[in-house]
mmCIF file of C-alpha atoms and ligand atoms in Angstrom:
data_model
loop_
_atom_site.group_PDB
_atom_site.id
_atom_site.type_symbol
_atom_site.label_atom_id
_atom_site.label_comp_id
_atom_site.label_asym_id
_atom_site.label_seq_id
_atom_site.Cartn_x
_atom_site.Cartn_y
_atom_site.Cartn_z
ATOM 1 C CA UNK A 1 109.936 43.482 73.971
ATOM 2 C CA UNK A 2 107.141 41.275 72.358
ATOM 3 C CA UNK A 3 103.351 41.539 72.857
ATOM 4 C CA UNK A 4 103.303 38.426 75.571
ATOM 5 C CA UNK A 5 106.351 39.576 77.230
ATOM 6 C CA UNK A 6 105.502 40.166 81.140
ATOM 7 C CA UNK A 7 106.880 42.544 83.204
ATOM 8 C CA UNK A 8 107.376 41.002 87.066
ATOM 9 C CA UNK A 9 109.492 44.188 87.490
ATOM 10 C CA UNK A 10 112.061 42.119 88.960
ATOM 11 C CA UNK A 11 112.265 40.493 85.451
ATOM 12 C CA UNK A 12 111.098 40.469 81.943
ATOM 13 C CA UNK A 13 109.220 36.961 80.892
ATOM 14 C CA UNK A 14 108.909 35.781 77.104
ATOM 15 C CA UNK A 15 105.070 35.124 78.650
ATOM 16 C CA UNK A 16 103.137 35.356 81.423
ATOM 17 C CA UNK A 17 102.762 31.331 81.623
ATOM 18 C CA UNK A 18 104.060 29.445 84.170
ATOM 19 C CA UNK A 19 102.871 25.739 85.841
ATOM 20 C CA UNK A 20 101.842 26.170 89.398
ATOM 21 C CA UNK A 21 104.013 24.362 92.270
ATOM 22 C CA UNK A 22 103.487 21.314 92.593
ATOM 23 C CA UNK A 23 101.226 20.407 89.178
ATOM 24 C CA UNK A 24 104.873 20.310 87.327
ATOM 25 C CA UNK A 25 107.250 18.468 89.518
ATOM 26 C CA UNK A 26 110.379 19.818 87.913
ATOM 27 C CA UNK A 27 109.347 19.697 84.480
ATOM 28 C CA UNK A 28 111.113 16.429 83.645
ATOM 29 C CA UNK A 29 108.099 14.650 82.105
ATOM 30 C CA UNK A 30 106.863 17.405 80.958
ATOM 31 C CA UNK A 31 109.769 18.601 78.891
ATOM 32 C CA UNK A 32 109.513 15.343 76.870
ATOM 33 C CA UNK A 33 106.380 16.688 75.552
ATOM 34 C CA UNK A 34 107.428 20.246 74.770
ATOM 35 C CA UNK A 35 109.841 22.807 74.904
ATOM 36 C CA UNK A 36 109.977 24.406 78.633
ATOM 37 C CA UNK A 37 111.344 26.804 77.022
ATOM 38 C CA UNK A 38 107.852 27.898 75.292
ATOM 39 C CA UNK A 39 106.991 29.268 78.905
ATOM 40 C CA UNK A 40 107.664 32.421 80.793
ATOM 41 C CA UNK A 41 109.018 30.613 83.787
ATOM 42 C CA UNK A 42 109.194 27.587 85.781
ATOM 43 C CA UNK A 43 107.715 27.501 89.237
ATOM 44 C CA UNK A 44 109.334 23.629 90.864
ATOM 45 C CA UNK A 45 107.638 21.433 93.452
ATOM 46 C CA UNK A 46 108.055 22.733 97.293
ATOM 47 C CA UNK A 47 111.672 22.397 98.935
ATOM 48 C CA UNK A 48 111.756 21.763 102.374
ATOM 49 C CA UNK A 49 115.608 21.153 103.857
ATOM 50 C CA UNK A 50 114.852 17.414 104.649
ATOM 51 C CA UNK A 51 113.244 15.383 102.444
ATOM 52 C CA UNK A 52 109.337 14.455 102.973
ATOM 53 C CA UNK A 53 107.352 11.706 102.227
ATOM 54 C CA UNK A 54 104.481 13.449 101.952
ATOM 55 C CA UNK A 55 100.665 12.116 103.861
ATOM 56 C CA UNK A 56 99.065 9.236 103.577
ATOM 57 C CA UNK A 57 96.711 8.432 100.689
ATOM 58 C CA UNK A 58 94.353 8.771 99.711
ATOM 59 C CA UNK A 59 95.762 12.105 98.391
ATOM 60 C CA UNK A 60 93.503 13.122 96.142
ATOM 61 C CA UNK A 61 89.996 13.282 95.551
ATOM 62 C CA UNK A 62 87.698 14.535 92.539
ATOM 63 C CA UNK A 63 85.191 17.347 92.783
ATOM 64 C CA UNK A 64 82.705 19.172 90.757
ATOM 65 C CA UNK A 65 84.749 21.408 88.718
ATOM 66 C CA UNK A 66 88.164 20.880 90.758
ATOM 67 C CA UNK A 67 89.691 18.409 92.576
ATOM 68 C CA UNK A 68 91.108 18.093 96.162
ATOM 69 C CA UNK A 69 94.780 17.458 97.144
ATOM 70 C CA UNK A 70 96.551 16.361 100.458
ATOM 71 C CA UNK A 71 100.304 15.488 98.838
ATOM 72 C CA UNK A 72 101.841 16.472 102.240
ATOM 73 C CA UNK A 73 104.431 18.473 100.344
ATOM 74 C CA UNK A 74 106.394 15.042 99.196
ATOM 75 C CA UNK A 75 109.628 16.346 97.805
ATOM 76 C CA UNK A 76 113.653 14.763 98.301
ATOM 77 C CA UNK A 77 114.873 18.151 100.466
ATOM 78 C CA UNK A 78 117.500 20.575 100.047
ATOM 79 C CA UNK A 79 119.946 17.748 98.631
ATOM 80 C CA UNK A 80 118.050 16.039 96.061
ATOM 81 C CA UNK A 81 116.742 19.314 94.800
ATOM 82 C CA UNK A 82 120.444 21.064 94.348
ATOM 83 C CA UNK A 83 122.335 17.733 93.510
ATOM 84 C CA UNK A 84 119.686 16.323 90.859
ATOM 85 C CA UNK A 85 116.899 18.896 90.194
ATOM 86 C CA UNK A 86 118.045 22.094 90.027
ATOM 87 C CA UNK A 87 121.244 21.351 87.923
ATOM 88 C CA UNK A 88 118.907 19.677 85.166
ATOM 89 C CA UNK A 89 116.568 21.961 85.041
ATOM 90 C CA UNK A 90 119.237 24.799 84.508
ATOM 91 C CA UNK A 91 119.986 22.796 81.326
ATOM 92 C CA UNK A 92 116.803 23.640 80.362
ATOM 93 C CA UNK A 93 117.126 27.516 79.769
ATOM 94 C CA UNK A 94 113.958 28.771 81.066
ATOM 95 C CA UNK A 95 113.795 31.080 84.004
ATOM 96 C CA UNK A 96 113.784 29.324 87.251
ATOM 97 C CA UNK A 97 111.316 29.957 90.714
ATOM 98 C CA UNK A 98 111.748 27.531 93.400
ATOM 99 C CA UNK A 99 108.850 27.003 95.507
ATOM 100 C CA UNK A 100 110.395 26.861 99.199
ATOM 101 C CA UNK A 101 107.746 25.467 102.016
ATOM 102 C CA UNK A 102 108.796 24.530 105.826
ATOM 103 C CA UNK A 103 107.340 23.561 109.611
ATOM 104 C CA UNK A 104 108.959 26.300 110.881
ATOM 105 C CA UNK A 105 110.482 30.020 110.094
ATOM 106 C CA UNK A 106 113.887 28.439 110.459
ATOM 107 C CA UNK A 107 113.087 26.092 107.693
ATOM 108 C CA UNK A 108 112.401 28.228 104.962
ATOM 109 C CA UNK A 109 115.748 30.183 106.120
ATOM 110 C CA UNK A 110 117.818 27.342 105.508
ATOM 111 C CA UNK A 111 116.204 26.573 102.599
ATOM 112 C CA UNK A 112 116.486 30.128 101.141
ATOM 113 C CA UNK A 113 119.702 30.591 102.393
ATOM 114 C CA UNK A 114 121.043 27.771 100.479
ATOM 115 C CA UNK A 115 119.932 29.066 97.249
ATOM 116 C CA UNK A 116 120.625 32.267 97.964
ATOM 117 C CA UNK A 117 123.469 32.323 95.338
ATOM 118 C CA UNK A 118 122.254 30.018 92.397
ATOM 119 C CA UNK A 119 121.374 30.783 88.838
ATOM 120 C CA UNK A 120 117.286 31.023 89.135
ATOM 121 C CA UNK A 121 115.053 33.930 88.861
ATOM 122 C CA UNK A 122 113.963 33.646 92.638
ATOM 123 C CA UNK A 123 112.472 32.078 95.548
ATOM 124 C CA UNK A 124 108.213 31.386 96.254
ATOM 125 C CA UNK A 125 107.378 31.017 99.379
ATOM 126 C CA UNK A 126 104.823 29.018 100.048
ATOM 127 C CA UNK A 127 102.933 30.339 103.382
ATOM 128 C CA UNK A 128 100.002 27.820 103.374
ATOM 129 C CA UNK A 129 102.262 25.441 105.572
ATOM 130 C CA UNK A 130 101.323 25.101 109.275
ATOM 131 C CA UNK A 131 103.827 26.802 111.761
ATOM 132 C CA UNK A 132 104.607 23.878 114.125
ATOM 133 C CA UNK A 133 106.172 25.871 116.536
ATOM 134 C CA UNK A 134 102.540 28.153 116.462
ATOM 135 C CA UNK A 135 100.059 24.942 117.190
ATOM 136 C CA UNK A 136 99.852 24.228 113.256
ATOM 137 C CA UNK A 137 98.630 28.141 112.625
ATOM 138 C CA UNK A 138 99.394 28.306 108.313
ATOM 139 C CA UNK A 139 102.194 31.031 108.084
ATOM 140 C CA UNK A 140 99.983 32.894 105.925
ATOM 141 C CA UNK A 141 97.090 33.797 107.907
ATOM 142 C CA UNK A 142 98.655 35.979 110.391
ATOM 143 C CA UNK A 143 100.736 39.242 109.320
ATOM 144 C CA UNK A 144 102.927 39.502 111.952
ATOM 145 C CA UNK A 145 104.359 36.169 110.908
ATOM 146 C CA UNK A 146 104.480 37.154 107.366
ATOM 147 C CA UNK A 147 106.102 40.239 108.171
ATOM 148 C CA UNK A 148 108.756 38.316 110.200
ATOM 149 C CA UNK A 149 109.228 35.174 107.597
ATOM 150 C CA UNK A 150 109.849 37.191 104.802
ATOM 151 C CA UNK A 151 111.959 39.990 106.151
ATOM 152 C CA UNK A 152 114.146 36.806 107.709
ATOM 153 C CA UNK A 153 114.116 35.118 104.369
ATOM 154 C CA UNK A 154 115.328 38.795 102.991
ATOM 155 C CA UNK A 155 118.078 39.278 105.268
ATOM 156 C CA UNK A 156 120.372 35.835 104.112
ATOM 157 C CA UNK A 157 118.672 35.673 100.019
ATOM 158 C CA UNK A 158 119.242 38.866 97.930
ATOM 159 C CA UNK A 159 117.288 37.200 94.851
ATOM 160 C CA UNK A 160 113.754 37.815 94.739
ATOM 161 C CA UNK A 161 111.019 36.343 96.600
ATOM 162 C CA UNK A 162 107.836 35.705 95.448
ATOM 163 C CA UNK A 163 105.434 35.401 98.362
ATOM 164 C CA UNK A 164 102.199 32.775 97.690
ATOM 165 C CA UNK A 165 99.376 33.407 99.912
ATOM 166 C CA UNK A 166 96.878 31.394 101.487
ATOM 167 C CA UNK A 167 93.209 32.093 100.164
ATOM 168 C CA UNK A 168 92.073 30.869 103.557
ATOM 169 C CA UNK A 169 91.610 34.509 105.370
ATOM 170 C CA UNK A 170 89.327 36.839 106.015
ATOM 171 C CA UNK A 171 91.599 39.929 104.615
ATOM 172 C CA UNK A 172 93.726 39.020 101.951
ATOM 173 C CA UNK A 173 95.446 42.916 102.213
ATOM 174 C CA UNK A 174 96.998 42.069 105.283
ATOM 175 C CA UNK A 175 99.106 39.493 104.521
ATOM 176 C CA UNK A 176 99.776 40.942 100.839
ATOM 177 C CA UNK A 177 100.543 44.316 102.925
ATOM 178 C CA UNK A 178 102.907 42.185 105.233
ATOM 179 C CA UNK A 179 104.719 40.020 102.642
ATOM 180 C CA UNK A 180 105.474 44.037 100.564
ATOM 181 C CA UNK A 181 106.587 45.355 104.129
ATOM 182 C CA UNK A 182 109.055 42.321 104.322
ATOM 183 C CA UNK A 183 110.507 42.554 101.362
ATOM 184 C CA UNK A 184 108.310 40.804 99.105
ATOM 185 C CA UNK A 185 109.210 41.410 95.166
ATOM 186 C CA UNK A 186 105.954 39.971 93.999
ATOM 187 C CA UNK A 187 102.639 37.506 94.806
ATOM 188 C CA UNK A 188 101.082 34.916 94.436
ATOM 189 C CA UNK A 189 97.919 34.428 94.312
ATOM 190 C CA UNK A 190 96.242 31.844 95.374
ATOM 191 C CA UNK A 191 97.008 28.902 97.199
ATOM 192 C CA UNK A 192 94.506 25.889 97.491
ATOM 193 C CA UNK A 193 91.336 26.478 99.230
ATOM 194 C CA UNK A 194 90.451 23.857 102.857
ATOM 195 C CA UNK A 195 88.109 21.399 101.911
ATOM 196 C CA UNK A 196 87.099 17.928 102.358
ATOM 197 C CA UNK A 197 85.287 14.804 101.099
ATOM 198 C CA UNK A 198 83.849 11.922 102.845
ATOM 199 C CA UNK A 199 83.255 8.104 101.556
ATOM 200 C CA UNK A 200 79.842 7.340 102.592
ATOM 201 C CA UNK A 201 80.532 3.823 102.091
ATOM 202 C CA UNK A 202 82.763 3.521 104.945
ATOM 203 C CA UNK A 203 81.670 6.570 106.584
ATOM 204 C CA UNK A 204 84.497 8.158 106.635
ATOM 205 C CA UNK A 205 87.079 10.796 105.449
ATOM 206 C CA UNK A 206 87.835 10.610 102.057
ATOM 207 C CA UNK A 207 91.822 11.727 101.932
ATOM 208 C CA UNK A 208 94.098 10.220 104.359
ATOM 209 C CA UNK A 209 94.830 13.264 105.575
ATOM 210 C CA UNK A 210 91.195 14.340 106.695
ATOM 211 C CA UNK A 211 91.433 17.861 104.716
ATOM 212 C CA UNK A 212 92.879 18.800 102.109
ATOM 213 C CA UNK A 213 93.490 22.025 99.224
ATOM 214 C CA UNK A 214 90.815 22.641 96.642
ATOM 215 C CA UNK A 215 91.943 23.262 93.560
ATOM 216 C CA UNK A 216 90.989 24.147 89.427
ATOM 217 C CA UNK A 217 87.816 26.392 87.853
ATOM 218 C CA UNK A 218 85.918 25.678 90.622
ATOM 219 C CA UNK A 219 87.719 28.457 92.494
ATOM 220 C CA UNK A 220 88.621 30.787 90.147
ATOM 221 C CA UNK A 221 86.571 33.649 91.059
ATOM 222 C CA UNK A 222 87.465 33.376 94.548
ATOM 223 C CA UNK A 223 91.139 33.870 93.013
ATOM 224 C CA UNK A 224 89.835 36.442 90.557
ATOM 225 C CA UNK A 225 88.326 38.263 93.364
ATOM 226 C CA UNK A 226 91.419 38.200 95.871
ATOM 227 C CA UNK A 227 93.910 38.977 93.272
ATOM 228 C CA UNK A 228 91.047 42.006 92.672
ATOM 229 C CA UNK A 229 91.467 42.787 95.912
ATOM 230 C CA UNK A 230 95.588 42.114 96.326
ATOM 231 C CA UNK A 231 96.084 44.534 93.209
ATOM 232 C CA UNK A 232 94.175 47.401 94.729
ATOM 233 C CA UNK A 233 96.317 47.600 98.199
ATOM 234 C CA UNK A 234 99.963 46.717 97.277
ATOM 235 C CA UNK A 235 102.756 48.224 94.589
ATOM 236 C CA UNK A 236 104.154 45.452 93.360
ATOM 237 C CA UNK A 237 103.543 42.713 90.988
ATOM 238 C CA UNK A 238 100.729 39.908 91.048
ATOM 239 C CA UNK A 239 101.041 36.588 89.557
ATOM 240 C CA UNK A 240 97.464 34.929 89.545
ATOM 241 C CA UNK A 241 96.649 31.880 89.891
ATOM 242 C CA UNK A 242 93.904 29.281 90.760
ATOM 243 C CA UNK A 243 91.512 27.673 88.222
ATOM 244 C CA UNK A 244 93.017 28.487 85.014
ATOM 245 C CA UNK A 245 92.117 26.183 81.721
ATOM 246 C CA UNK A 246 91.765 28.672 79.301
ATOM 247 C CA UNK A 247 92.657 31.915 77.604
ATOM 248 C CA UNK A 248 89.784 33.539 78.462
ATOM 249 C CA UNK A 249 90.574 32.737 82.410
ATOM 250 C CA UNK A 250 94.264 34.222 81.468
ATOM 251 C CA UNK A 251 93.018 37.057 80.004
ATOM 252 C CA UNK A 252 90.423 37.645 82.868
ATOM 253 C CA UNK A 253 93.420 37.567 85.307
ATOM 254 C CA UNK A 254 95.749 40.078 83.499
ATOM 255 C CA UNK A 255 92.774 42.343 83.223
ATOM 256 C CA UNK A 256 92.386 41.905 86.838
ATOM 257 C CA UNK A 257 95.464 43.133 87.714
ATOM 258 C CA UNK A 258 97.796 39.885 87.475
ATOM 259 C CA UNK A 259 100.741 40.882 85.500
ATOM 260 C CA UNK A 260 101.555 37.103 84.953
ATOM 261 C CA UNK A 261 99.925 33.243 85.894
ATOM 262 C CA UNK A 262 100.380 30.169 86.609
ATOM 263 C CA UNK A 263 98.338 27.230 85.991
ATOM 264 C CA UNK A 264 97.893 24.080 88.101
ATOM 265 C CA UNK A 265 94.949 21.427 88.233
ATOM 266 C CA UNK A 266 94.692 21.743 84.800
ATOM 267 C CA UNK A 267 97.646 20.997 83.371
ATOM 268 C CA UNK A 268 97.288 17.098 84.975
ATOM 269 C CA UNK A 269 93.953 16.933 82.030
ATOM 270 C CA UNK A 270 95.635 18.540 79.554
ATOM 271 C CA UNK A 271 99.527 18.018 79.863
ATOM 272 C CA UNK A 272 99.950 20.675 76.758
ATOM 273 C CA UNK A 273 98.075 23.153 77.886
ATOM 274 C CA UNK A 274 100.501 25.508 78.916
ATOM 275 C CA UNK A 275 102.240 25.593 75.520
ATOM 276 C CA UNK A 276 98.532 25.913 73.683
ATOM 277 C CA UNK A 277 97.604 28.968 76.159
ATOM 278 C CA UNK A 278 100.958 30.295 75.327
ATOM 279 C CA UNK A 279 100.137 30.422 71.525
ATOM 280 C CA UNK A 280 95.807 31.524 72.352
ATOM 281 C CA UNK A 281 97.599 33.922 74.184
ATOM 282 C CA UNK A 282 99.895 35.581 71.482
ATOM 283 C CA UNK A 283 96.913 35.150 68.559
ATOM 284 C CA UNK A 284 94.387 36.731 70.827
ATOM 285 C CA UNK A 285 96.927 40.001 71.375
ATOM 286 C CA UNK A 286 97.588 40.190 68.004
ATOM 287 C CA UNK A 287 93.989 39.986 67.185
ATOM 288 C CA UNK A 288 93.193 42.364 69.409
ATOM 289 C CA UNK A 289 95.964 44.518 68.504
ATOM 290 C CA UNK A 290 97.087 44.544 72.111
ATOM 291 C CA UNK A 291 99.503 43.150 74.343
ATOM 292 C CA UNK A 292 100.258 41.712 78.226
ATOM 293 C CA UNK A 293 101.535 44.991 79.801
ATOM 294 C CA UNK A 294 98.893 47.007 78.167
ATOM 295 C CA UNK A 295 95.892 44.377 80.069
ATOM 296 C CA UNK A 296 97.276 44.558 83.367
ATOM 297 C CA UNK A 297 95.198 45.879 85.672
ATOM 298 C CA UNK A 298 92.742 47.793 82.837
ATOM 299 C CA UNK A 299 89.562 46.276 84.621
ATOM 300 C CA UNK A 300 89.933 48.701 87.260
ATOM 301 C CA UNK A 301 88.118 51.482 86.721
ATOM 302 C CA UNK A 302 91.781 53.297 87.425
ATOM 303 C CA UNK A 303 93.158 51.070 84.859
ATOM 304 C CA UNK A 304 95.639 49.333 87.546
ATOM 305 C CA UNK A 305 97.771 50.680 89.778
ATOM 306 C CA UNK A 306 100.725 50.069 88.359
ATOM 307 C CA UNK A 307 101.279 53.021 85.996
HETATM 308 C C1 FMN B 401 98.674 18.098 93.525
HETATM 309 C C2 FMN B 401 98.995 19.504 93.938
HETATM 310 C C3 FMN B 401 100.209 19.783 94.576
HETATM 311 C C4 FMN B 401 100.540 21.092 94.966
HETATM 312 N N1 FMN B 401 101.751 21.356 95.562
HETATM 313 C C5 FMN B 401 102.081 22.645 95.870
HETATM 314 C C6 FMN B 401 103.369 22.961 96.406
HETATM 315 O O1 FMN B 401 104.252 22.088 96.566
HETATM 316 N N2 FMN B 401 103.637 24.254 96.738
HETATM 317 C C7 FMN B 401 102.694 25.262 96.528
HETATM 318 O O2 FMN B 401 102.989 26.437 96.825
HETATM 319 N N3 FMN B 401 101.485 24.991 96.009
HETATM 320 C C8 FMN B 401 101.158 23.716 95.672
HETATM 321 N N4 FMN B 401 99.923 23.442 95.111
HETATM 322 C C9 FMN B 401 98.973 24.560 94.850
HETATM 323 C C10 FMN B 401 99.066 25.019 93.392
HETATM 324 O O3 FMN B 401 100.366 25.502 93.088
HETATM 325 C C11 FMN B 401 98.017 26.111 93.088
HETATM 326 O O4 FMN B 401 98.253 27.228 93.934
HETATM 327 C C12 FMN B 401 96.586 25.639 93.293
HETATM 328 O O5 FMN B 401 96.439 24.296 92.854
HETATM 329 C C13 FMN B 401 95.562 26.527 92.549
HETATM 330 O O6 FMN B 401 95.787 26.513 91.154
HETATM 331 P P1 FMN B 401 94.945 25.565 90.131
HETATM 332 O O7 FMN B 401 93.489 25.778 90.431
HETATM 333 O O8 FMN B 401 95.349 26.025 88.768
HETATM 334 O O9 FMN B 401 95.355 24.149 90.407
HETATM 335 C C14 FMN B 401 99.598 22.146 94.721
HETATM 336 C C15 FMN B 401 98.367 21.856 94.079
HETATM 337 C C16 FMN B 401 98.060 20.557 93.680
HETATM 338 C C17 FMN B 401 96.745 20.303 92.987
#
């Protein structure tokens, strides 16, 4: 055990650095700029069992300090991803967390069940999809339905699941609660917030799709302050995420309670950053003479409640 490793109690990282679904794709172009393997883990674009083509542009917009996204969860399904994704990024030898996203609770079954028994460290669901069958209601935002999805997901995929939440709710405990009652073996925190842009030139919406996810430092303290929150009310682990550039947001997040992150927006500026943040990150400890598993959760005045 190193200084950076992180402990998601399910499994041991190198580092707590991983991309954030969907800023990443499956790390092709990225991995002919570094070494994936410089990074704790992998976190792929969203599965869904057919493929999508995502909404109608525009898709993205700029903001102060972030930027907004409406991608519509584009992605080639449960084929492309096991016949040409998942099999290269194997090749790749870094630990493996497929991002699985759906219409329905049936969706992210099939999905989940299909991957049940591959080589990867586990399964994220992502819960800020809206439940068709519930008049568009986002999974995440009610508990019941997080209860149910991820005890269903639990009952056909023994690997673990890594539950992402939606930031847009009032109590972010009861769907953290839900998601632990169901089986969850870890977070994620957080999911894009709902905003939206208009083009006063034509008067109208900016993105295609009318709203869309908010995303980089502009909401970092939101996700500082949920994972805060998230940290205080469940057992298990916490990976942060949501406006992270630097090491100082990293080490804010850890200290928070986050036992690993991931970072998104930022990474489309600044293709390398995750391997620079990786190295900050292991000069800073030793600087400090500390390490990960010794800032987790030491900004509580408890010091975390993971001891
Ligand atoms: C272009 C884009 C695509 C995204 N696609 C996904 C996705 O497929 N699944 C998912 O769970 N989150 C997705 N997200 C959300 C990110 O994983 C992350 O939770 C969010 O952007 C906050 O982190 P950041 O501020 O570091 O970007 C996407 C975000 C962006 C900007």
């Amino acid at each position: 055990m190193s200084r950076t490793t992180a402990d998601l109690g399910f499994a041991q990282l190198k580092n707590p650095l991983m991309p954030a679904s969907g800023c990443f794709g499956w790390g092709r172009e990225f991995s002919q700029l570094f070494d994936l393997k410089t990074l704790g883990a992998v976190v792929t674009k969203a599965v869904t069992p057919e493929p999508r083509a995502g909404n109608p542009g525009p898709r993205v917009a700029e903001t102060p300090a972030g930027m907004l996204n409406a991608i519509g969860l584009q992605n080639s399904g449960l084929t492309g991803a096991l016949t040409e994704e998942l099999p290269w990024l194997q090749k790749q030898e870094v630990p493996i967390l497929v991002n699985v996203a759906g219409r329905t609770e049936d969706d992210y079954v099939k999905v989940a069940e299909a991957l049940a028994h591959h080589d990867i460290l586990g399964l994220e669901l992502n819960l800020s999809c809206p439940n068709v069958k519930e008049g568009g209601i986002t999974f995440g935002t009610d508990a019941n339905n997080v209860y149910r999805l991820v005890s269903r997901v639990r009952e056909v995929c023994p690997l673990p699941l890594v539950v992402k939440l939606t930031p847009n709710i009032t109590d972010i405990t009861e769907p953290a609660l839900a998601a632990e009652a169901g089986g969850a073996s870890a977070l994620t925190l957080i999911n894009t917030l709902r905003g939206m842009a208009i083009d006063i030139r034509t008067r109208r919406p900016l993105l295609g799709n009318v709203t869309g996810g908010l995303s980089g430092p502009a909401i970092k303290p939101v996700a500082l302050c949920l994972v805060w929150q998230a940290v205080k009310a469940v057992s298990i682990p916490i990976i942060g995420c949501g406006g992270i550039a630097r090491v100082e947001d990293v080490l804010e997040f850890l200290l928070a309670g986050a036992s690993a992150v991931q970072v998104g927006s930022a990474a489309f500026t600044d293709p390398l950053l995750l391997p620079r943040l990786a190295a900050e990150l292991e000069k800073w400890l030793e600087q400090e003479n500390t390490s990960v598993r010794e800032l987790v959760g030491a900004a509580h005045p408890q010091g975390g409640n993971h001891d």
